[in-house]
PDB file of C-alpha atoms in Angstrom:
ATOM      1  CA  MET A 177     -17.240-148.261 -14.404  1.00  0.00           C
ATOM      2  CA  GLY A 178     -20.033-149.262 -16.771  1.00  0.00           C
ATOM      3  CA  GLY A 179     -18.648-146.824 -19.339  1.00  0.00           C
ATOM      4  CA  ALA A 180     -15.262-148.556 -19.273  1.00  0.00           C
ATOM      5  CA  ILE A 181     -16.874-151.972 -19.631  1.00  0.00           C
ATOM      6  CA  GLY A 182     -19.122-150.656 -22.407  1.00  0.00           C
ATOM      7  CA  LEU A 183     -16.257-149.100 -24.350  1.00  0.00           C
ATOM      8  CA  ARG A 184     -14.213-152.302 -24.062  1.00  0.00           C
ATOM      9  CA  ALA A 185     -17.182-154.317 -25.368  1.00  0.00           C
ATOM     10  CA  ALA A 186     -17.855-151.832 -28.188  1.00  0.00           C
ATOM     11  CA  SER A 187     -14.207-152.014 -29.273  1.00  0.00           C
ATOM     12  CA  ARG A 188     -14.535-155.783 -29.721  1.00  0.00           C
ATOM     13  CA  ASP A 189     -17.038-155.381 -32.563  1.00  0.00           C
ATOM     14  CA  LEU A 190     -19.677-157.584 -30.924  1.00  0.00           C
ATOM     15  CA  GLY A 191     -22.451-156.344 -33.178  1.00  0.00           C
ATOM     16  CA  PHE A 192     -23.610-153.281 -31.269  1.00  0.00           C
ATOM     17  CA  LYS A 193     -25.201-150.703 -33.558  1.00  0.00           C
ATOM     18  CA  ALA A 194     -24.860-147.688 -31.228  1.00  0.00           C
ATOM     19  CA  ALA A 195     -23.867-146.845 -27.663  1.00  0.00           C
ATOM     20  CA  VAL A 196     -24.748-144.276 -25.014  1.00  0.00           C
ATOM     21  CA  PHE A 197     -22.525-143.462 -22.052  1.00  0.00           C
ATOM     22  CA  THR A 198     -23.158-141.317 -18.978  1.00  0.00           C
ATOM     23  CA  GLY A 199     -20.167-140.150 -16.946  1.00  0.00           C
ATOM     24  CA  PRO A 200     -18.000-142.969 -18.315  1.00  0.00           C
ATOM     25  CA  MET A 201     -14.933-144.114 -16.412  1.00  0.00           C
ATOM     26  CA  TRP A 202     -12.471-143.229 -19.167  1.00  0.00           C
ATOM     27  CA  GLY A 203     -10.428-141.303 -16.614  1.00  0.00           C
ATOM     28  CA  ILE A 204     -10.675-141.075 -12.818  1.00  0.00           C
ATOM     29  CA  LEU A 205     -10.142-137.905 -10.833  1.00  0.00           C
ATOM     30  CA  SER A 206      -8.058-138.073  -7.662  1.00  0.00           C
ATOM     31  CA  PRO A 207      -6.950-135.433  -5.214  1.00  0.00           C
ATOM     32  CA  ARG A 208      -4.517-133.208  -7.110  1.00  0.00           C
ATOM     33  CA  LEU A 209      -1.492-134.246  -5.027  1.00  0.00           C
ATOM     34  CA  LEU A 210      -2.167-137.940  -5.702  1.00  0.00           C
ATOM     35  CA  MET A 211      -2.719-137.678  -9.478  1.00  0.00           C
ATOM     36  CA  PRO A 212       0.897-138.073 -10.647  1.00  0.00           C
ATOM     37  CA  LEU A 213       1.672-140.717  -8.018  1.00  0.00           C
ATOM     38  CA  ARG A 214      -1.475-142.812  -7.864  1.00  0.00           C
ATOM     39  CA  GLN A 215      -0.340-145.709 -10.085  1.00  0.00           C
ATOM     40  CA  VAL A 216       2.915-145.980  -8.124  1.00  0.00           C
ATOM     41  CA  LEU A 217       1.039-145.732  -4.801  1.00  0.00           C
ATOM     42  CA  MET A 218      -1.253-148.573  -5.855  1.00  0.00           C
ATOM     43  CA  LYS A 219       1.709-150.768  -6.876  1.00  0.00           C
ATOM     44  CA  ILE A 220       3.505-150.059  -3.590  1.00  0.00           C
ATOM     45  CA  GLY A 221       0.324-150.708  -1.613  1.00  0.00           C
ATOM     46  CA  ILE A 222      -0.183-154.038  -3.365  1.00  0.00           C
ATOM     47  CA  ALA A 223       3.481-154.985  -2.861  1.00  0.00           C
ATOM     48  CA  VAL A 224       3.272-154.397   0.905  1.00  0.00           C
ATOM     49  CA  GLY A 225       0.075-156.425   1.273  1.00  0.00           C
ATOM     50  CA  TYR A 226      -2.609-153.742   0.954  1.00  0.00           C
ATOM     51  CA  SER A 227      -4.276-155.319  -2.118  1.00  0.00           C
ATOM     52  CA  GLU A 228      -7.654-155.657  -0.403  1.00  0.00           C
ATOM     53  CA  LYS A 229      -7.371-152.553   1.789  1.00  0.00           C
ATOM     54  CA  TYR A 230      -9.243-149.386   0.881  1.00  0.00           C
ATOM     55  CA  ALA A 231      -7.394-147.006  -1.393  1.00  0.00           C
ATOM     56  CA  PRO A 232      -6.375-143.595   0.011  1.00  0.00           C
ATOM     57  CA  THR A 233      -9.296-141.172   0.559  1.00  0.00           C
ATOM     58  CA  THR A 234     -11.810-144.072   0.646  1.00  0.00           C
ATOM     59  CA  SER A 235     -13.170-146.320   3.388  1.00  0.00           C
ATOM     60  CA  MET A 236     -15.456-149.234   4.194  1.00  0.00           C
ATOM     61  CA  HIS A 237     -18.392-146.860   4.559  1.00  0.00           C
ATOM     62  CA  SER A 238     -20.879-146.236   1.765  1.00  0.00           C
ATOM     63  CA  TYR A 239     -20.502-142.711   0.384  1.00  0.00           C
ATOM     64  CA  ILE A 240     -24.240-142.220  -0.035  1.00  0.00           C
ATOM     65  CA  ALA A 241     -25.101-143.683   3.386  1.00  0.00           C
ATOM     66  CA  THR A 242     -22.622-141.481   5.249  1.00  0.00           C
ATOM     67  CA  SER A 243     -22.698-138.243   3.240  1.00  0.00           C
ATOM     68  CA  ASP A 244     -25.098-135.347   3.279  1.00  0.00           C
ATOM     69  CA  PHE A 245     -26.764-133.791   0.252  1.00  0.00           C
ATOM     70  CA  SER A 246     -24.768-130.602   0.703  1.00  0.00           C
ATOM     71  CA  GLY A 247     -21.447-131.006  -1.085  1.00  0.00           C
ATOM     72  CA  ASN A 248     -22.117-134.472  -2.511  1.00  0.00           C
ATOM     73  CA  THR A 249     -20.493-135.398  -5.838  1.00  0.00           C
ATOM     74  CA  LEU A 250     -23.344-137.399  -7.355  1.00  0.00           C
ATOM     75  CA  THR A 251     -26.420-135.209  -7.866  1.00  0.00           C
ATOM     76  CA  ASN A 252     -27.569-131.665  -7.235  1.00  0.00           C
ATOM     77  CA  ASP A 253     -31.208-132.754  -7.079  1.00  0.00           C
ATOM     78  CA  LYS A 254     -32.289-133.084  -3.453  1.00  0.00           C
ATOM     79  CA  GLU A 255     -35.207-135.401  -4.263  1.00  0.00           C
ATOM     80  CA  MET A 256     -32.955-137.791  -6.177  1.00  0.00           C
ATOM     81  CA  TRP A 257     -30.330-137.684  -3.407  1.00  0.00           C
ATOM     82  CA  SER A 258     -33.023-138.555  -0.856  1.00  0.00           C
ATOM     83  CA  TYR A 259     -34.196-141.410  -3.073  1.00  0.00           C
ATOM     84  CA  MET A 260     -30.663-142.838  -3.386  1.00  0.00           C
ATOM     85  CA  LYS A 261     -29.992-142.438   0.330  1.00  0.00           C
ATOM     86  CA  HIS A 262     -33.305-144.094   1.235  1.00  0.00           C
ATOM     87  CA  GLN A 263     -32.448-147.038  -1.048  1.00  0.00           C
ATOM     88  CA  VAL A 264     -28.998-147.719   0.413  1.00  0.00           C
ATOM     89  CA  LEU A 265     -30.218-147.343   3.988  1.00  0.00           C
ATOM     90  CA  LYS A 266     -33.276-149.554   3.442  1.00  0.00           C
ATOM     91  CA  HIS A 267     -31.396-152.138   1.355  1.00  0.00           C
ATOM     92  CA  THR A 268     -27.938-152.240   2.897  1.00  0.00           C
ATOM     93  CA  ASP A 269     -26.855-154.899   0.387  1.00  0.00           C
ATOM     94  CA  LEU A 270     -26.897-152.097  -2.225  1.00  0.00           C
ATOM     95  CA  GLN A 271     -24.189-150.156  -0.403  1.00  0.00           C
ATOM     96  CA  LEU A 272     -20.777-149.880  -1.992  1.00  0.00           C
ATOM     97  CA  ALA A 273     -17.641-149.316   0.022  1.00  0.00           C
ATOM     98  CA  GLY A 274     -14.569-147.608  -1.342  1.00  0.00           C
ATOM     99  CA  PRO A 275     -12.340-149.371  -3.864  1.00  0.00           C
ATOM    100  CA  SER A 276      -9.352-151.483  -2.894  1.00  0.00           C
ATOM    101  CA  TYR A 277      -5.779-150.831  -3.948  1.00  0.00           C
ATOM    102  CA  ARG A 278      -6.082-153.778  -6.366  1.00  0.00           C
ATOM    103  CA  TRP A 279      -9.313-152.404  -7.890  1.00  0.00           C
ATOM    104  CA  VAL A 280      -7.859-148.916  -8.428  1.00  0.00           C
ATOM    105  CA  ASP A 281      -4.704-150.387  -9.941  1.00  0.00           C
ATOM    106  CA  ALA A 282      -6.751-152.520 -12.352  1.00  0.00           C
ATOM    107  CA  ALA A 283      -9.046-149.579 -13.189  1.00  0.00           C
ATOM    108  CA  LEU A 284      -6.111-147.285 -13.986  1.00  0.00           C
ATOM    109  CA  ARG A 285      -4.531-149.945 -16.196  1.00  0.00           C
ATOM    110  CA  GLU A 286      -7.834-150.521 -18.004  1.00  0.00           C
ATOM    111  CA  ILE A 287      -8.325-146.791 -18.599  1.00  0.00           C
ATOM    112  CA  LYS A 288      -4.828-146.560 -20.065  1.00  0.00           C
ATOM    113  CA  GLU A 289      -5.647-149.437 -22.441  1.00  0.00           C
ATOM    114  CA  LEU A 290      -9.010-147.939 -23.415  1.00  0.00           C
ATOM    115  CA  HIS A 291      -7.243-144.826 -24.669  1.00  0.00           C
ATOM    116  CA  ILE A 292      -5.043-146.819 -27.063  1.00  0.00           C
ATOM    117  CA  LEU A 293      -7.679-149.243 -28.374  1.00  0.00           C
ATOM    118  CA  PRO A 294      -9.043-148.686 -31.871  1.00  0.00           C
ATOM    119  CA  ILE A 295     -12.110-146.449 -31.745  1.00  0.00           C
ATOM    120  CA  PRO A 296     -15.363-148.409 -32.153  1.00  0.00           C
ATOM    121  CA  ASN A 297     -16.932-148.184 -35.587  1.00  0.00           C
ATOM    122  CA  MET A 298     -20.377-147.096 -34.395  1.00  0.00           C
ATOM    123  CA  PRO A 299     -22.243-143.947 -33.468  1.00  0.00           C
ATOM    124  CA  ALA A 300     -22.236-143.036 -29.792  1.00  0.00           C
ATOM    125  CA  LEU A 301     -23.558-140.413 -27.440  1.00  0.00           C
ATOM    126  CA  CYS A 302     -21.755-139.462 -24.233  1.00  0.00           C
ATOM    127  CA  PHE A 303     -23.295-137.380 -21.454  1.00  0.00           C
ATOM    128  CA  VAL A 304     -21.172-135.766 -18.771  1.00  0.00           C
ATOM    129  CA  GLY A 305     -21.986-133.196 -16.132  1.00  0.00           C
ATOM    130  CA  ASP A 306     -20.233-129.841 -16.308  1.00  0.00           C
ATOM    131  CA  ARG A 307     -19.612-130.147 -12.546  1.00  0.00           C
ATOM    132  CA  GLU A 308     -18.206-133.682 -12.636  1.00  0.00           C
ATOM    133  CA  PHE A 309     -15.884-134.576  -9.733  1.00  0.00           C
ATOM    134  CA  ILE A 310     -15.523-138.357 -10.151  1.00  0.00           C
ATOM    135  CA  VAL A 311     -14.517-139.075 -13.748  1.00  0.00           C
ATOM    136  CA  ASP A 312     -12.057-136.980 -15.710  1.00  0.00           C
ATOM    137  CA  ARG A 313     -13.896-134.831 -18.275  1.00  0.00           C
ATOM    138  CA  THR A 314     -10.636-133.977 -20.058  1.00  0.00           C
ATOM    139  CA  ARG A 315      -9.795-137.658 -20.631  1.00  0.00           C
ATOM    140  CA  ILE A 316     -13.372-138.244 -21.834  1.00  0.00           C
ATOM    141  CA  ALA A 317     -13.155-135.309 -24.266  1.00  0.00           C
ATOM    142  CA  ASN A 318      -9.743-136.498 -25.524  1.00  0.00           C
ATOM    143  CA  LEU A 319     -11.096-139.937 -26.312  1.00  0.00           C
ATOM    144  CA  ILE A 320     -14.191-138.523 -28.025  1.00  0.00           C
ATOM    145  CA  MET A 321     -12.046-136.219 -30.186  1.00  0.00           C
ATOM    146  CA  LYS A 322     -10.642-139.403 -31.779  1.00  0.00           C
ATOM    147  CA  TRP A 323     -14.153-140.855 -32.248  1.00  0.00           C
ATOM    148  CA  PRO A 324     -15.823-138.988 -35.128  1.00  0.00           C
ATOM    149  CA  GLU A 325     -19.158-140.755 -34.627  1.00  0.00           C
ATOM    150  CA  CYS A 326     -19.404-139.893 -30.925  1.00  0.00           C
ATOM    151  CA  ARG A 327     -21.142-136.741 -29.732  1.00  0.00           C
ATOM    152  CA  LEU A 328     -20.280-135.318 -26.313  1.00  0.00           C
ATOM    153  CA  VAL A 329     -23.187-133.684 -24.494  1.00  0.00           C
ATOM    154  CA  GLU A 330     -22.179-131.621 -21.496  1.00  0.00           C
ATOM    155  CA  ILE A 331     -25.108-131.258 -19.103  1.00  0.00           C
ATOM    156  CA  PRO A 332     -25.157-127.862 -17.376  1.00  0.00           C
ATOM    157  CA  ASN A 333     -25.230-127.760 -13.589  1.00  0.00           C
ATOM    158  CA  ALA A 334     -24.952-131.544 -13.338  1.00  0.00           C
ATOM    159  CA  LEU A 335     -22.722-133.796 -11.271  1.00  0.00           C
ATOM    160  CA  HIS A 336     -21.842-137.457 -11.918  1.00  0.00           C
ATOM    161  CA  GLU A 337     -25.254-139.146 -11.943  1.00  0.00           C
ATOM    162  CA  ILE A 338     -26.716-137.720 -15.143  1.00  0.00           C
ATOM    163  CA  LEU A 339     -29.896-139.768 -14.838  1.00  0.00           C
ATOM    164  CA  MET A 340     -30.397-138.659 -11.233  1.00  0.00           C
ATOM    165  CA  LEU A 341     -31.404-135.106 -12.076  1.00  0.00           C
ATOM    166  CA  ASN A 342     -34.885-133.675 -11.606  1.00  0.00           C
ATOM    167  CA  ARG A 343     -37.700-135.378 -13.498  1.00  0.00           C
ATOM    168  CA  HIS A 344     -37.886-132.756 -16.251  1.00  0.00           C
ATOM    169  CA  ARG A 345     -34.157-133.009 -17.012  1.00  0.00           C
ATOM    170  CA  GLN A 346     -34.353-136.806 -16.870  1.00  0.00           C
ATOM    171  CA  LYS A 347     -37.164-136.747 -19.412  1.00  0.00           C
ATOM    172  CA  VAL A 348     -35.198-134.499 -21.795  1.00  0.00           C
ATOM    173  CA  ILE A 349     -32.065-136.677 -21.559  1.00  0.00           C
ATOM    174  CA  LEU A 350     -33.963-139.971 -21.856  1.00  0.00           C
ATOM    175  CA  THR A 351     -35.886-138.622 -24.872  1.00  0.00           C
ATOM    176  CA  ASP A 352     -32.555-137.713 -26.508  1.00  0.00           C
ATOM    177  CA  ILE A 353     -31.227-141.223 -25.764  1.00  0.00           C
ATOM    178  CA  CYS A 354     -34.346-142.963 -27.107  1.00  0.00           C
ATOM    179  CA  GLN A 355     -34.341-140.852 -30.282  1.00  0.00           C
ATOM    180  CA  PHE A 356     -30.632-141.585 -30.768  1.00  0.00           C
ATOM    181  CA  PHE A 357     -31.185-145.342 -30.500  1.00  0.00           C
ATOM    182  CA  PHE A 358     -34.242-145.173 -32.764  1.00  0.00           C
ATOM    183  CA  ARG A 359     -32.233-143.356 -35.455  1.00  0.00           C
ATOM    184  CA  HIS A 360     -29.548-146.051 -35.295  1.00  0.00           C
ATOM    185  CA  SER A 361     -31.793-149.108 -35.101  1.00  0.00           C
ATOM    186  CA  ASP A 362     -32.867-151.306 -37.954  1.00  0.00           C
ATOM    187  CA  ALA A 363     -36.552-150.491 -37.284  1.00  0.00           C
TER     188      ALA A 363
END
């Protein structure tokens, strides 16, 4: 979601000199059968009073709190998974439930708008895992193809949380990010 907010802000020419995105919400994956119908399903759900109910395939339970490391969609690093799980179990106020019908509807509308906005006039870097199951890599790539100053970096054997990889991979990615910002700063 931060990637969608960031792209919207960057498109408003607010003075940013450069931007970095990780797994940006410029497209959302859904179960294959729901993909062509999801906008209509959200509208119907809202119309029948489900605005605040959890969207299909989601629930009131925190994904991290209730899922196991095996088969998770966020990180393939067991230490990082344990860290995230420990945090949401220790600090229950950090837990996120699934999205509501209204939230998904708004997110899908925002994504559609993001793809027709003028491309920001700034350099950008976008990291995405090659095993991403949450955001739509094809939609991300399509948007970046229109953005000549944006470089897409596909991280091998990575899921959604690019900065929740092992410490060595984190260091490499964060070094790349810091060098990118340094090159595009006024320093």
